[in-house]
Amino acid sequence: MARLFFALYPDAAARASLAAVLPTDGARGRVIPADNLHVTLAFLGDVDATAADALRALQDAVPVPPFELCFERLVFWERARARVLVPEAVPPEAECLQAGIRRLLTGQGLSFDRRPWNPHVTLERRAAPAPTRPVTPIRIRFDDYVLMASETRPEGAVYRPLARWRLPPGDAV
Ligand code: 2AM
């Protein structure tokens, strides 16, 4: 069994920019390490090895052109007790990608978290309430997406990309 999710996984430079948003003095919860910063596209949870292999083997999983997300606000989510970065606008390509992944999972007979998609990067968990504030916009281009495995280690969750799909170049929109 592996705990799996599909995600947009920024490159190391972009992850460093995201991690730099949270002022260390203002974060009293569990700050997420830069290597783990991601945007969840679909969360599957525990999946058996056969299904995981089938997912890894998918060819050209969802053909959507590359797109950008621009993270502009740091928000406290009360129910999750998390501080998250959210984009002001979500381009249609990003919506198409996550909808396409959900269709694909449904087609494979796999269950996943069906709550409406609310794209975000979690920076801190078990966070204290804090007012929403704008941040210097962080614009990230996504050319691919990944199937990620989450492993629980003594030092915390470690994420490992199991497969990566490139987004095919398309006409500019
Ligand atoms: P997120 O809440 O920041 O998106 C791996 O467990 C990741 O999947 C978590 O970091 C969490 O990140 C995301 N996730 C989305 N839905 C989840 C769920 N129902 N249970 C656990 N994790 C979920």
CSV table of N, CA and C and ligand atoms in Angstrom, one decimal:
chain,number,residue,atom,x,y,z
A,1,MET,N,0.8,-1.2,0.0
A,1,MET,CA,0.0,0.0,0.0
A,1,MET,C,0.9,1.2,0.0
A,2,ALA,N,0.5,2.2,-0.7
A,2,ALA,CA,1.2,3.5,-0.7
A,2,ALA,C,0.1,4.6,-0.7
A,3,ARG,N,0.5,5.7,0.0
A,3,ARG,CA,-0.4,6.8,0.1
A,3,ARG,C,0.0,7.8,-1.1
A,4,LEU,N,-1.0,7.9,-2.0
A,4,LEU,CA,-0.7,8.6,-3.2
A,4,LEU,C,-1.6,9.9,-3.5
A,5,PHE,N,-1.0,10.8,-4.2
A,5,PHE,CA,-1.8,11.9,-4.6
A,5,PHE,C,-1.1,12.5,-5.9
A,6,PHE,N,-1.9,13.1,-6.7
A,6,PHE,CA,-1.4,13.8,-7.9
A,6,PHE,C,-1.2,15.3,-7.5
A,7,ALA,N,-0.1,15.9,-8.0
A,7,ALA,CA,0.3,17.2,-7.5
A,7,ALA,C,1.0,18.0,-8.6
A,8,LEU,N,0.9,19.3,-8.5
A,8,LEU,CA,1.8,20.2,-9.2
A,8,LEU,C,3.0,20.4,-8.2
A,9,TYR,N,4.2,20.1,-8.7
A,9,TYR,CA,5.4,20.1,-7.8
A,9,TYR,C,6.3,21.2,-8.4
A,10,PRO,N,6.4,22.4,-7.7
A,10,PRO,CA,7.3,23.4,-8.2
A,10,PRO,C,8.7,23.0,-8.2
A,11,ASP,N,9.6,23.6,-9.1
A,11,ASP,CA,11.0,23.2,-9.0
A,11,ASP,C,11.6,23.8,-7.7
A,12,ALA,N,12.9,23.5,-7.5
A,12,ALA,CA,13.5,23.8,-6.2
A,12,ALA,C,13.5,25.3,-6.0
A,13,ALA,N,13.8,26.1,-7.1
A,13,ALA,CA,13.9,27.6,-6.9
A,13,ALA,C,12.5,28.1,-6.5
A,14,ALA,N,11.4,27.6,-7.1
A,14,ALA,CA,10.1,28.1,-6.8
A,14,ALA,C,9.7,27.7,-5.4
A,15,ARG,N,10.1,26.5,-5.0
A,15,ARG,CA,9.8,26.0,-3.7
A,15,ARG,C,10.4,26.9,-2.6
A,16,ALA,N,11.7,27.3,-3.0
A,16,ALA,CA,12.4,28.2,-2.0
A,16,ALA,C,11.7,29.5,-1.9
A,17,SER,N,11.2,30.0,-3.0
A,17,SER,CA,10.4,31.3,-3.0
A,17,SER,C,9.2,31.2,-2.1
A,18,LEU,N,8.5,30.0,-2.3
A,18,LEU,CA,7.3,29.8,-1.5
A,18,LEU,C,7.6,29.7,0.0
A,19,ALA,N,8.7,29.0,0.3
A,19,ALA,CA,9.0,28.7,1.7
A,19,ALA,C,9.5,30.0,2.4
A,20,ALA,N,10.0,31.0,1.6
A,20,ALA,CA,10.5,32.2,2.1
A,20,ALA,C,9.3,33.2,2.6
A,21,VAL,N,8.1,32.8,2.2
A,21,VAL,CA,7.0,33.7,2.5
A,21,VAL,C,6.7,33.8,4.0
A,22,LEU,N,6.8,32.6,4.6
A,22,LEU,CA,6.4,32.5,6.0
A,22,LEU,C,7.5,33.1,6.9
A,23,PRO,N,7.2,34.2,7.6
A,23,PRO,CA,8.2,34.7,8.5
A,23,PRO,C,8.4,33.7,9.7
A,24,THR,N,9.6,33.4,9.9
A,24,THR,CA,9.9,32.3,10.9
A,24,THR,C,9.3,32.8,12.3
A,25,ASP,N,9.4,34.1,12.6
A,25,ASP,CA,8.9,34.5,13.9
A,25,ASP,C,7.4,34.4,14.0
A,26,GLY,N,6.7,34.4,12.8
A,26,GLY,CA,5.2,34.4,12.9
A,26,GLY,C,4.7,33.0,12.8
A,27,ALA,N,5.5,32.0,12.7
A,27,ALA,CA,5.0,30.6,12.5
A,27,ALA,C,5.3,29.8,13.7
A,28,ARG,N,4.2,29.5,14.5
A,28,ARG,CA,4.4,28.7,15.7
A,28,ARG,C,3.9,27.3,15.5
A,29,GLY,N,3.4,27.0,14.4
A,29,GLY,CA,2.9,25.6,14.1
A,29,GLY,C,4.0,24.8,13.5
A,30,ARG,N,3.5,23.8,12.6
A,30,ARG,CA,4.5,22.9,12.0
A,30,ARG,C,4.7,23.5,10.6
A,31,VAL,N,5.9,24.0,10.4
A,31,VAL,CA,6.2,24.6,9.1
A,31,VAL,C,6.6,23.5,8.1
A,32,ILE,N,6.0,23.5,6.9
A,32,ILE,CA,6.2,22.4,5.9
A,32,ILE,C,7.6,22.7,5.3
A,33,PRO,N,8.5,21.6,5.2
A,33,PRO,CA,9.8,21.8,4.6
A,33,PRO,C,9.6,22.2,3.1
A,34,ALA,N,10.6,23.0,2.6
A,34,ALA,CA,10.5,23.4,1.2
A,34,ALA,C,10.3,22.3,0.2
A,35,ASP,N,11.0,21.1,0.5
A,35,ASP,CA,10.9,20.0,-0.4
A,35,ASP,C,9.5,19.4,-0.6
A,36,ASN,N,8.6,19.7,0.4
A,36,ASN,CA,7.3,19.1,0.4
A,36,ASN,C,6.2,20.1,-0.1
A,37,LEU,N,6.6,21.3,-0.5
A,37,LEU,CA,5.6,22.3,-0.9
A,37,LEU,C,5.1,21.9,-2.3
A,38,HIS,N,3.8,21.8,-2.4
A,38,HIS,CA,3.1,21.3,-3.6
A,38,HIS,C,1.7,21.8,-3.7
A,39,VAL,N,1.1,21.7,-4.8
A,39,VAL,CA,-0.4,21.9,-5.0
A,39,VAL,C,-1.0,20.6,-5.3
A,40,THR,N,-1.9,20.1,-4.3
A,40,THR,CA,-2.5,18.8,-4.6
A,40,THR,C,-3.6,19.0,-5.7
A,41,LEU,N,-3.5,18.1,-6.6
A,41,LEU,CA,-4.5,18.0,-7.7
A,41,LEU,C,-5.6,17.0,-7.4
A,42,ALA,N,-5.2,15.9,-6.9
A,42,ALA,CA,-6.2,14.9,-6.5
A,42,ALA,C,-5.6,14.0,-5.4
A,43,PHE,N,-6.3,13.8,-4.3
A,43,PHE,CA,-5.8,13.0,-3.2
A,43,PHE,C,-6.4,11.6,-3.2
A,44,LEU,N,-5.6,10.5,-3.4
A,44,LEU,CA,-6.2,9.2,-3.4
A,44,LEU,C,-6.1,8.5,-2.1
A,45,GLY,N,-5.1,8.8,-1.3
A,45,GLY,CA,-4.9,8.0,0.0
A,45,GLY,C,-4.3,6.7,-0.3
A,46,ASP,N,-4.5,5.7,0.5
A,46,ASP,CA,-3.8,4.4,0.3
A,46,ASP,C,-4.3,3.6,-0.9
A,47,VAL,N,-3.3,3.2,-1.7
A,47,VAL,CA,-3.6,2.6,-3.0
A,47,VAL,C,-2.8,1.3,-3.0
A,48,ASP,N,-3.3,0.2,-3.5
A,48,ASP,CA,-2.5,-1.0,-3.5
A,48,ASP,C,-1.5,-1.0,-4.7
A,49,ALA,N,-0.6,-1.9,-4.7
A,49,ALA,CA,0.6,-1.9,-5.6
A,49,ALA,C,0.1,-2.0,-7.1
A,50,THR,N,-0.9,-2.8,-7.3
A,50,THR,CA,-1.4,-3.1,-8.7
A,50,THR,C,-2.0,-1.8,-9.2
A,51,ALA,N,-2.8,-1.1,-8.4
A,51,ALA,CA,-3.4,0.2,-8.9
A,51,ALA,C,-2.3,1.3,-9.1
A,52,ALA,N,-1.3,1.3,-8.1
A,52,ALA,CA,-0.2,2.2,-8.2
A,52,ALA,C,0.6,2.0,-9.5
A,53,ASP,N,0.8,0.7,-9.9
A,53,ASP,CA,1.6,0.4,-11.1
A,53,ASP,C,0.8,0.9,-12.3
A,54,ALA,N,-0.6,0.7,-12.3
A,54,ALA,CA,-1.4,1.1,-13.4
A,54,ALA,C,-1.4,2.6,-13.6
A,55,LEU,N,-1.4,3.3,-12.5
A,55,LEU,CA,-1.3,4.8,-12.6
A,55,LEU,C,0.0,5.2,-13.1
A,56,ARG,N,1.1,4.6,-12.7
A,56,ARG,CA,2.4,5.0,-13.2
A,56,ARG,C,2.6,4.8,-14.6
A,57,ALA,N,1.9,3.8,-15.1
A,57,ALA,CA,2.0,3.4,-16.5
A,57,ALA,C,1.2,4.2,-17.5
A,58,LEU,N,0.3,5.1,-17.0
A,58,LEU,CA,-0.6,5.8,-17.9
A,58,LEU,C,0.3,6.6,-18.8
A,59,GLN,N,-0.1,6.6,-20.1
A,59,GLN,CA,0.7,7.3,-21.1
A,59,GLN,C,0.0,8.7,-21.3
A,60,ASP,N,0.7,9.7,-21.4
A,60,ASP,CA,0.2,11.1,-21.7
A,60,ASP,C,-1.1,11.3,-21.0
A,61,ALA,N,-1.1,11.2,-19.7
A,61,ALA,CA,-2.3,11.1,-18.9
A,61,ALA,C,-3.4,12.2,-19.2
A,62,VAL,N,-3.1,13.4,-19.0
A,62,VAL,CA,-4.1,14.5,-19.3
A,62,VAL,C,-3.5,15.6,-20.2
A,63,PRO,N,-3.8,15.6,-21.5
A,63,PRO,CA,-3.2,16.6,-22.4
A,63,PRO,C,-3.7,18.0,-22.3
A,64,VAL,N,-3.1,18.8,-21.4
A,64,VAL,CA,-3.5,20.2,-21.2
A,64,VAL,C,-2.2,21.0,-21.3
A,65,PRO,N,-2.3,22.2,-22.0
A,65,PRO,CA,-1.1,23.0,-22.1
A,65,PRO,C,-0.5,23.5,-20.8
A,66,PRO,N,0.8,23.8,-20.8
A,66,PRO,CA,1.4,24.4,-19.5
A,66,PRO,C,0.6,25.7,-19.1
A,67,PHE,N,0.7,26.0,-17.9
A,67,PHE,CA,0.0,27.2,-17.4
A,67,PHE,C,0.8,27.8,-16.2
A,68,GLU,N,0.4,28.9,-15.8
A,68,GLU,CA,1.0,29.6,-14.6
A,68,GLU,C,0.0,29.7,-13.5
A,69,LEU,N,0.5,29.6,-12.3
A,69,LEU,CA,-0.3,30.0,-11.1
A,69,LEU,C,0.5,31.1,-10.4
A,70,CYS,N,-0.2,32.2,-10.0
A,70,CYS,CA,0.4,33.3,-9.4
A,70,CYS,C,-0.1,33.4,-7.9
A,71,PHE,N,0.7,33.0,-7.0
A,71,PHE,CA,0.3,33.0,-5.6
A,71,PHE,C,0.4,34.4,-5.0
A,72,GLU,N,-0.7,34.9,-4.4
A,72,GLU,CA,-0.7,36.3,-4.0
A,72,GLU,C,-1.2,36.6,-2.6
A,73,ARG,N,-1.8,35.5,-2.0
A,73,ARG,CA,-2.4,35.8,-0.7
A,73,ARG,C,-2.0,34.7,0.3
A,74,LEU,N,-1.7,35.0,1.5
A,74,LEU,CA,-1.5,34.1,2.6
A,74,LEU,C,-2.7,34.1,3.5
A,75,VAL,N,-3.3,32.9,3.6
A,75,VAL,CA,-4.6,32.8,4.2
A,75,VAL,C,-4.6,31.7,5.3
A,76,PHE,N,-5.3,32.0,6.4
A,76,PHE,CA,-5.4,31.0,7.5
A,76,PHE,C,-6.7,30.3,7.3
A,77,TRP,N,-6.7,28.9,7.1
A,77,TRP,CA,-7.8,28.1,7.0
A,77,TRP,C,-8.2,27.5,8.3
A,78,GLU,N,-9.3,27.9,8.8
A,78,GLU,CA,-9.7,27.6,10.2
A,78,GLU,C,-9.9,26.1,10.4
A,79,ARG,N,-10.7,25.4,9.5
A,79,ARG,CA,-11.0,24.0,9.7
A,79,ARG,C,-9.7,23.2,9.7
A,80,ALA,N,-8.8,23.5,8.7
A,80,ALA,CA,-7.6,22.7,8.5
A,80,ALA,C,-6.5,23.2,9.5
A,81,ARG,N,-6.8,24.3,10.2
A,81,ARG,CA,-5.8,25.0,11.0
A,81,ARG,C,-4.4,25.1,10.3
A,82,ALA,N,-4.5,25.6,9.0
A,82,ALA,CA,-3.3,25.7,8.2
A,82,ALA,C,-3.2,27.1,7.6
A,83,ARG,N,-2.0,27.5,7.4
A,83,ARG,CA,-1.8,28.7,6.6
A,83,ARG,C,-1.3,28.3,5.2
A,84,VAL,N,-2.1,28.8,4.2
A,84,VAL,CA,-1.9,28.4,2.9
A,84,VAL,C,-1.7,29.6,1.9
A,85,LEU,N,-1.0,29.4,0.9
A,85,LEU,CA,-0.9,30.4,-0.2
A,85,LEU,C,-1.9,30.1,-1.2
A,86,VAL,N,-2.6,31.1,-1.7
A,86,VAL,CA,-3.6,30.8,-2.7
A,86,VAL,C,-3.4,31.8,-3.9
A,87,PRO,N,-3.7,31.3,-5.1
A,87,PRO,CA,-3.6,32.2,-6.3
A,87,PRO,C,-4.9,33.1,-6.4
A,88,GLU,N,-4.7,34.2,-6.9
A,88,GLU,CA,-5.9,35.1,-7.1
A,88,GLU,C,-6.9,34.5,-8.2
A,89,ALA,N,-6.3,34.0,-9.2
A,89,ALA,CA,-7.1,33.5,-10.3
A,89,ALA,C,-6.6,32.1,-10.7
A,90,VAL,N,-7.4,31.2,-11.1
A,90,VAL,CA,-7.1,29.9,-11.5
A,90,VAL,C,-7.3,29.8,-13.0
A,91,PRO,N,-6.3,29.6,-13.9
A,91,PRO,CA,-6.5,29.5,-15.3
A,91,PRO,C,-7.3,28.3,-15.7
A,92,PRO,N,-8.0,28.4,-16.8
A,92,PRO,CA,-8.8,27.2,-17.2
A,92,PRO,C,-8.0,25.9,-17.4
A,93,GLU,N,-6.7,26.1,-17.9
A,93,GLU,CA,-5.9,24.9,-18.1
A,93,GLU,C,-5.7,24.1,-16.8
A,94,ALA,N,-5.6,24.9,-15.7
A,94,ALA,CA,-5.4,24.2,-14.4
A,94,ALA,C,-6.7,23.5,-14.0
A,95,GLU,N,-7.8,24.1,-14.2
A,95,GLU,CA,-9.1,23.4,-13.9
A,95,GLU,C,-9.3,22.2,-14.8
A,96,CYS,N,-8.9,22.3,-16.1
A,96,CYS,CA,-9.1,21.2,-17.0
A,96,CYS,C,-8.2,20.0,-16.5
A,97,LEU,N,-7.0,20.4,-16.1
A,97,LEU,CA,-6.0,19.3,-15.6
A,97,LEU,C,-6.6,18.5,-14.5
A,98,GLN,N,-7.1,19.3,-13.4
A,98,GLN,CA,-7.6,18.5,-12.3
A,98,GLN,C,-8.9,17.8,-12.6
A,99,ALA,N,-9.7,18.4,-13.4
A,99,ALA,CA,-10.9,17.7,-13.8
A,99,ALA,C,-10.6,16.4,-14.6
A,100,GLY,N,-9.6,16.5,-15.5
A,100,GLY,CA,-9.1,15.4,-16.3
A,100,GLY,C,-8.6,14.3,-15.5
A,101,ILE,N,-7.8,14.6,-14.4
A,101,ILE,CA,-7.3,13.6,-13.5
A,101,ILE,C,-8.4,12.9,-12.8
A,102,ARG,N,-9.4,13.7,-12.4
A,102,ARG,CA,-10.5,13.0,-11.7
A,102,ARG,C,-11.3,12.1,-12.6
A,103,ARG,N,-11.4,12.5,-13.8
A,103,ARG,CA,-12.1,11.6,-14.8
A,103,ARG,C,-11.3,10.3,-15.0
A,104,LEU,N,-10.0,10.5,-15.1
A,104,LEU,CA,-9.1,9.3,-15.3
A,104,LEU,C,-9.2,8.4,-14.1
A,105,LEU,N,-9.2,8.9,-12.9
A,105,LEU,CA,-9.3,8.1,-11.7
A,105,LEU,C,-10.6,7.4,-11.6
A,106,THR,N,-11.7,8.1,-12.0
A,106,THR,CA,-13.0,7.5,-12.0
A,106,THR,C,-13.0,6.3,-13.0
A,107,GLY,N,-12.4,6.6,-14.2
A,107,GLY,CA,-12.3,5.5,-15.2
A,107,GLY,C,-11.6,4.3,-14.7
A,108,GLN,N,-10.6,4.5,-13.9
A,108,GLN,CA,-9.8,3.4,-13.3
A,108,GLN,C,-10.5,2.7,-12.1
A,109,GLY,N,-11.6,3.3,-11.8
A,109,GLY,CA,-12.4,2.7,-10.6
A,109,GLY,C,-11.7,3.0,-9.3
A,110,LEU,N,-10.9,4.1,-9.2
A,110,LEU,CA,-10.2,4.4,-8.0
A,110,LEU,C,-11.0,5.5,-7.2
A,111,SER,N,-10.9,5.4,-5.9
A,111,SER,CA,-11.6,6.4,-5.1
A,111,SER,C,-10.6,7.5,-4.8
A,112,PHE,N,-11.2,8.7,-4.6
A,112,PHE,CA,-10.3,9.9,-4.3
A,112,PHE,C,-11.2,10.9,-3.6
A,113,ASP,N,-10.5,11.9,-3.0
A,113,ASP,CA,-11.2,12.9,-2.2
A,113,ASP,C,-12.0,13.8,-3.3
A,114,ARG,N,-13.3,13.8,-3.2
A,114,ARG,CA,-14.1,14.5,-4.2
A,114,ARG,C,-14.5,15.9,-3.8
A,115,ARG,N,-14.0,16.4,-2.7
A,115,ARG,CA,-14.3,17.8,-2.3
A,115,ARG,C,-13.9,18.7,-3.5
A,116,PRO,N,-14.6,19.8,-3.6
A,116,PRO,CA,-14.3,20.8,-4.7
A,116,PRO,C,-12.8,21.2,-4.6
A,117,TRP,N,-12.2,21.4,-5.7
A,117,TRP,CA,-10.7,21.7,-5.8
A,117,TRP,C,-10.5,23.1,-5.4
A,118,ASN,N,-9.6,23.4,-4.5
A,118,ASN,CA,-9.3,24.7,-4.0
A,118,ASN,C,-7.8,24.9,-4.0
A,119,PRO,N,-7.2,25.2,-5.2
A,119,PRO,CA,-5.8,25.1,-5.3
A,119,PRO,C,-5.0,26.0,-4.3
A,120,HIS,N,-4.0,25.4,-3.6
A,120,HIS,CA,-3.3,26.1,-2.6
A,120,HIS,C,-2.0,25.4,-2.3
A,121,VAL,N,-1.1,26.1,-1.7
A,121,VAL,CA,0.2,25.5,-1.2
A,121,VAL,C,0.1,25.6,0.4
A,122,THR,N,0.1,24.5,1.1
A,122,THR,CA,0.1,24.6,2.5
A,122,THR,C,1.6,24.9,3.0
A,123,LEU,N,1.7,26.0,3.8
A,123,LEU,CA,3.0,26.4,4.3
A,123,LEU,C,3.2,25.9,5.8
A,124,GLU,N,2.1,25.9,6.5
A,124,GLU,CA,2.1,25.7,7.9
A,124,GLU,C,0.9,24.9,8.4
A,125,ARG,N,1.1,23.9,9.2
A,125,ARG,CA,-0.1,23.2,9.8
A,125,ARG,C,0.0,23.5,11.3
A,126,ARG,N,-1.2,23.1,12.0
A,126,ARG,CA,-1.3,23.4,13.4
A,126,ARG,C,-1.0,24.9,13.6
A,127,ALA,N,-1.4,25.7,12.8
A,127,ALA,CA,-1.1,27.1,12.8
A,127,ALA,C,-2.0,27.9,13.7
A,128,ALA,N,-1.5,29.0,14.2
A,128,ALA,CA,-2.4,29.9,15.0
A,128,ALA,C,-3.1,30.8,14.0
A,129,PRO,N,-4.4,31.2,14.4
A,129,PRO,CA,-5.1,32.1,13.5
A,129,PRO,C,-4.3,33.4,13.2
A,130,ALA,N,-4.3,33.8,11.9
A,130,ALA,CA,-3.6,35.0,11.5
A,130,ALA,C,-4.4,35.6,10.4
A,131,PRO,N,-4.4,37.0,10.3
A,131,PRO,CA,-5.2,37.6,9.3
A,131,PRO,C,-4.6,37.3,7.9
A,132,THR,N,-5.5,37.3,6.9
A,132,THR,CA,-5.1,37.1,5.5
A,132,THR,C,-4.2,38.3,5.2
A,133,ARG,N,-3.1,38.0,4.4
A,133,ARG,CA,-2.3,39.2,4.0
A,133,ARG,C,-1.8,38.9,2.6
A,134,PRO,N,-1.7,40.0,1.8
A,134,PRO,CA,-1.2,39.8,0.4
A,134,PRO,C,0.3,39.6,0.5
A,135,VAL,N,0.9,38.8,-0.4
A,135,VAL,CA,2.3,38.6,-0.4
A,135,VAL,C,2.8,39.1,-1.8
A,136,THR,N,4.1,39.3,-1.9
A,136,THR,CA,4.7,39.7,-3.2
A,136,THR,C,4.4,38.5,-4.1
A,137,PRO,N,3.7,38.8,-5.2
A,137,PRO,CA,3.2,37.6,-6.0
A,137,PRO,C,4.4,36.7,-6.5
A,138,ILE,N,4.1,35.4,-6.3
A,138,ILE,CA,5.0,34.4,-6.8
A,138,ILE,C,4.4,33.6,-8.0
A,139,ARG,N,5.0,33.9,-9.1
A,139,ARG,CA,4.4,33.4,-10.4
A,139,ARG,C,5.2,32.1,-10.7
A,140,ILE,N,4.5,31.0,-10.8
A,140,ILE,CA,5.1,29.7,-11.1
A,140,ILE,C,4.5,29.1,-12.4
A,141,ARG,N,5.4,28.7,-13.3
A,141,ARG,CA,4.9,28.0,-14.5
A,141,ARG,C,5.0,26.5,-14.3
A,142,PHE,N,3.9,25.8,-14.6
A,142,PHE,CA,3.9,24.4,-14.5
A,142,PHE,C,3.9,23.7,-15.9
A,143,ASP,N,5.0,22.9,-16.1
A,143,ASP,CA,5.1,22.2,-17.4
A,143,ASP,C,4.8,20.8,-17.3
A,144,ASP,N,4.5,20.4,-16.0
A,144,ASP,CA,4.3,18.9,-15.8
A,144,ASP,C,3.5,18.8,-14.5
A,145,TYR,N,3.1,17.5,-14.2
A,145,TYR,CA,2.5,17.2,-12.9
A,145,TYR,C,3.0,15.8,-12.5
A,146,VAL,N,2.8,15.5,-11.3
A,146,VAL,CA,3.4,14.2,-10.8
A,146,VAL,C,2.4,13.4,-10.0
A,147,LEU,N,2.7,12.1,-10.0
A,147,LEU,CA,2.0,11.2,-9.0
A,147,LEU,C,3.0,11.0,-7.9
A,148,MET,N,2.6,11.4,-6.7
A,148,MET,CA,3.5,11.5,-5.6
A,148,MET,C,3.1,10.5,-4.5
A,149,ALA,N,4.1,9.9,-3.9
A,149,ALA,CA,3.9,8.9,-2.8
A,149,ALA,C,4.3,9.7,-1.5
A,150,SER,N,3.5,9.5,-0.5
A,150,SER,CA,3.9,10.1,0.8
A,150,SER,C,4.2,9.0,1.7
A,151,GLU,N,5.4,9.1,2.3
A,151,GLU,CA,5.9,8.1,3.3
A,151,GLU,C,6.0,8.8,4.6
A,152,THR,N,5.6,8.1,5.7
A,152,THR,CA,5.7,8.6,7.0
A,152,THR,C,7.0,8.1,7.6
A,153,ARG,N,7.9,9.1,7.9
A,153,ARG,CA,9.2,8.7,8.5
A,153,ARG,C,9.2,9.4,9.9
A,154,PRO,N,10.1,9.0,10.8
A,154,PRO,CA,10.2,9.6,12.1
A,154,PRO,C,10.3,11.1,12.0
A,155,GLU,N,11.0,11.6,11.0
A,155,GLU,CA,11.2,13.1,10.8
A,155,GLU,C,10.0,13.8,10.2
A,156,GLY,N,9.0,13.0,9.8
A,156,GLY,CA,7.8,13.6,9.2
A,156,GLY,C,7.6,13.0,7.8
A,157,ALA,N,6.6,13.6,7.1
A,157,ALA,CA,6.2,13.0,5.8
A,157,ALA,C,7.4,13.3,4.8
A,158,VAL,N,7.7,12.3,4.0
A,158,VAL,CA,8.6,12.5,2.9
A,158,VAL,C,7.9,12.1,1.6
A,159,TYR,N,8.0,13.0,0.6
A,159,TYR,CA,7.3,12.8,-0.6
A,159,TYR,C,8.3,12.4,-1.7
A,160,ARG,N,7.8,11.4,-2.5
A,160,ARG,CA,8.6,10.9,-3.6
A,160,ARG,C,7.8,10.8,-4.9
A,161,PRO,N,8.2,11.6,-5.9
A,161,PRO,CA,7.5,11.5,-7.2
A,161,PRO,C,7.6,10.1,-7.8
A,162,LEU,N,6.5,9.4,-8.1
A,162,LEU,CA,6.6,8.1,-8.7
A,162,LEU,C,6.5,8.2,-10.2
A,163,ALA,N,5.9,9.2,-10.7
A,163,ALA,CA,5.8,9.3,-12.2
A,163,ALA,C,5.5,10.8,-12.5
A,164,ARG,N,5.9,11.2,-13.7
A,164,ARG,CA,5.8,12.6,-14.1
A,164,ARG,C,5.3,12.7,-15.5
A,165,TRP,N,4.3,13.6,-15.7
A,165,TRP,CA,3.8,13.7,-17.1
A,165,TRP,C,4.0,15.2,-17.5
A,166,ARG,N,4.6,15.3,-18.7
A,166,ARG,CA,4.8,16.7,-19.2
A,166,ARG,C,3.5,17.2,-19.8
A,167,LEU,N,3.2,18.5,-19.7
A,167,LEU,CA,2.1,19.1,-20.3
A,167,LEU,C,2.5,19.4,-21.8
A,168,PRO,N,1.7,19.0,-22.8
A,168,PRO,CA,2.1,19.3,-24.1
A,168,PRO,C,2.0,20.7,-24.5
A,169,PRO,N,3.0,21.3,-25.2
A,169,PRO,CA,2.9,22.7,-25.6
A,169,PRO,C,1.6,22.9,-26.4
A,170,GLY,N,0.9,24.0,-26.2
A,170,GLY,CA,-0.3,24.3,-26.9
A,170,GLY,C,-0.3,25.7,-27.4
A,171,ASP,N,-1.4,26.2,-28.0
A,171,ASP,CA,-1.5,27.6,-28.5
A,171,ASP,C,-1.6,28.5,-27.3
A,172,ALA,N,-0.9,29.6,-27.3
A,172,ALA,CA,-1.0,30.6,-26.2
A,172,ALA,C,-2.5,31.0,-26.1
A,173,VAL,N,-2.9,31.2,-24.8
A,173,VAL,CA,-4.3,31.6,-24.6
A,173,VAL,C,-4.2,33.0,-23.9
B,1,2AM,P1,-2.8,19.8,1.3
B,1,2AM,O1,-3.9,19.7,2.3
B,1,2AM,O2,-1.8,20.8,1.6
B,1,2AM,O3,-3.2,19.8,-0.1
B,1,2AM,C1,-0.4,14.3,1.2
B,1,2AM,O4,-1.1,13.7,2.2
B,1,2AM,C2,-1.0,15.7,0.9
B,1,2AM,O5,-2.3,15.5,0.3
B,1,2AM,C3,-1.2,16.5,2.1
B,1,2AM,O6,-0.1,17.3,2.2
B,1,2AM,C4,-2.5,17.3,1.8
B,1,2AM,O7,-2.0,18.5,1.4
B,1,2AM,C5,-3.1,16.6,0.6
B,1,2AM,N1,-4.5,16.2,0.9
B,1,2AM,C6,-5.6,16.6,0.2
B,1,2AM,N2,-6.7,16.0,0.6
B,1,2AM,C7,-6.3,15.2,1.6
B,1,2AM,C8,-7.0,14.3,2.5
B,1,2AM,N3,-8.4,14.1,2.4
B,1,2AM,N4,-6.3,13.7,3.5
B,1,2AM,C9,-5.0,13.9,3.6
B,1,2AM,N5,-4.3,14.7,2.8
B,1,2AM,C10,-4.9,15.3,1.8
